[in-house]
Amino acid sequence: MSEIVTVSTTPFEGQAPGTSGLRKKVKVFQQPNYAENFIQSVFDVVAPEPGAVLVIGGDGRFHNRTVIQEAIRMAAANGYGKVLVGKGGILSTPAASHVIRKYKASGGLVLSASHNPGGPDEDFGIKYNIANGGPAPESVTGAIHARTQEIDRWLTVSAEDIDLDTPGDVQVAGMTVSIIDPVADYADLMETLFDFDAIRAAVQGGFTMRFDAMSAVTGPYAHEILENRLGFAKGTVINGTPLEDFGGHHPDPNLIHAEPLYLAMMADDAPDIGAASDGDGDRNLIIGRGRFITPSDSLAMLAANIECAPGYKGRLAGIARSMPTSAAADRVAEALGVGCFETPTGWKFFGNLLDAGKVTICGEESAGTGSDHVREKDGLWAVLLWLNILAVRKISVDALAREHWAKYGRNYYARHDFEGVDKAGADALMEGLKAQLDTLPGKAFGPLTVAVADSFSYTDPVDQSVSANQGIRVLFEGGSRVVFRLSGTGTQGATLRVYLENYTGPDGDLDAQTADMLAPQIAAAEAIAGIEKHTGRTKPDVIT
Ligand code: VG1
Ligand code: CO
């Protein structure tokens, strides 16, 4: 083995992993030693056994290849025996999770800033996933952050960049690097979970879709699975070539950034289903002809119908959702008599529940849904489960939604994002909320009276670890609520998220406009938090 090179360094401030890894501007990552410090801190904390296997993949955004080449050399210097890299440096986040599990790797580096925009002036990110395929838990990310604050050297080997585009094995300073097909293993896994025959039959019978890959990582996966394996017409997948800057767009599958898809789906000649995924392929957007499905509803509807999918028949153990996600899934869990869990925001909190077999399906209001097939949320998986259910039940998205609400009632739901606001103002707003918690119960805001107000704290039922300060909840009498939290994925200023929910029972108005149903909660949120006073904003930048 060639000689290990030790490079001296000094710590950088602010290398704390957020909701999903370390995310910063590309310019920040391009500083000498910046990415290296973080990666070395990961390796120092996880201390790989000699010969351990590491997976490296990313969403293909600008700076991906540079960091992959450096990470390969550092892995060789830190004692890894083998690194698996997706061809072209590409692995969607769920595919990376699957590859880690399938090849029994010790962990993986997932290079992504997910739904954040990409390019030289935009965002980059690094996340470490553990051997179960999932994001490192807080105990690990905390240790990594601590390590970044005292790091004084990183290790590498002197080796040339390798060819990331030719499948096969190469040696780097005595370590094997395998360039693997990023799609094949993942696509094969999907075939084991879903009724591809039923979906193919529906397609043969005229069922149509449009899938917008948003010029991000899912393009190659969607072409292979939807067009090649399921027989959807060529052209079903749009924006299917990953671009380093996502074509200048935010690869965020919501009604703002995927508006063209939304408009197409509201037209009379819309296909049967429209779907989209985000930068790294772990989020999903589902829109039927004339019917948008909120992610919270999607989780509930998928759970209620999961028996249609062969991979899940008779084995739904429980459902988990993040705290700000609507309670629609809870009603399904109750009706089915399975466990129901409420976790903090971020997929890392589902890992223990999935590993322990307590839950089978999980979801977040931010367009993330997934199951125990991997340990990440999975955009295409959710799309395929929808297709499977629609094909087996021979029902439209709209009809399925109406049927669901008629049985369980409807959780009208929206999230208001105030992006890039002044950090000090956002902090003051949250402090102001905390200071009011004791006095809020019993107070009236228009037609609403506060029943309970608290700061959400989670005790993991598996390892008893406690995560406090996970958002402010204001629950009103009658079951509606407002939740406030600050984003942990942004790279500029602060983003305030206000989550609004109002439940209507099966006998109520199931066909109202969401904005009308949430008007009292929106007014109460402003009155309680003083959003305008603290942020200077009178309306949100993004409503999802
Ligand atoms: C957001 C979402 C959260 C999600 C996270 C990572 O976090 O709210 O539900 O898990 O992004 O998703 P935050 O802290 O900004 O609210 V992804 O697709 O960006 O990896
Ligand atoms: Co993502």
JSON list of C-alpha atoms and ligand atoms in Angstrom, two decimals, residues 20 23 59 93 112-116 127 251 253 277-283 377, ligand 2:
[
{"chain": "A", "resi": 20, "resn": "SER", "atom": "CA", "xyz": [-30.16, 15.63, 6.98]},
{"chain": "A", "resi": 23, "resn": "ARG", "atom": "CA", "xyz": [-25.46, 21.46, 3.89]},
{"chain": "A", "resi": 59, "resn": "ASP", "atom": "CA", "xyz": [-27.27, 13.22, -6.64]},
{"chain": "A", "resi": 93, "resn": "THR", "atom": "CA", "xyz": [-30.45, 8.41, -1.63]},
{"chain": "A", "resi": 112, "resn": "SER", "atom": "CA", "xyz": [-26.54, 15.65, -1.68]},
{"chain": "A", "resi": 113, "resn": "ALA", "atom": "CA", "xyz": [-28.33, 18.79, -0.68]},
{"chain": "A", "resi": 114, "resn": "SER", "atom": "CA", "xyz": [-31.56, 17.10, -1.76]},
{"chain": "A", "resi": 115, "resn": "HIS", "atom": "CA", "xyz": [-34.25, 19.58, -2.83]},
{"chain": "A", "resi": 116, "resn": "ASN", "atom": "CA", "xyz": [-31.93, 22.60, -2.51]},
{"chain": "A", "resi": 127, "resn": "LYS", "atom": "CA", "xyz": [-24.45, 12.94, 4.91]},
{"chain": "A", "resi": 251, "resn": "PRO", "atom": "CA", "xyz": [-35.53, 20.10, -7.61]},
{"chain": "A", "resi": 253, "resn": "PRO", "atom": "CA", "xyz": [-41.42, 18.34, -5.91]},
{"chain": "A", "resi": 277, "resn": "SER", "atom": "CA", "xyz": [-39.18, 13.40, -7.24]},
{"chain": "A", "resi": 278, "resn": "ASP", "atom": "CA", "xyz": [-36.51, 15.64, -5.73]},
{"chain": "A", "resi": 279, "resn": "GLY", "atom": "CA", "xyz": [-32.77, 16.21, -6.18]},
{"chain": "A", "resi": 280, "resn": "ASP", "atom": "CA", "xyz": [-31.67, 12.99, -4.51]},
{"chain": "A", "resi": 281, "resn": "GLY", "atom": "CA", "xyz": [-34.75, 10.89, -5.24]},
{"chain": "A", "resi": 282, "resn": "ASP", "atom": "CA", "xyz": [-36.15, 10.45, -1.75]},
{"chain": "A", "resi": 283, "resn": "ARG", "atom": "CA", "xyz": [-39.21, 12.71, -2.03]},
{"chain": "A", "resi": 377, "resn": "LYS", "atom": "CA", "xyz": [-37.49, 7.83, 2.33]},
{"chain": "B", "resi": 2, "resn": "CO", "atom": "CO", "xyz": [-34.29, 14.62, -0.76]}
]
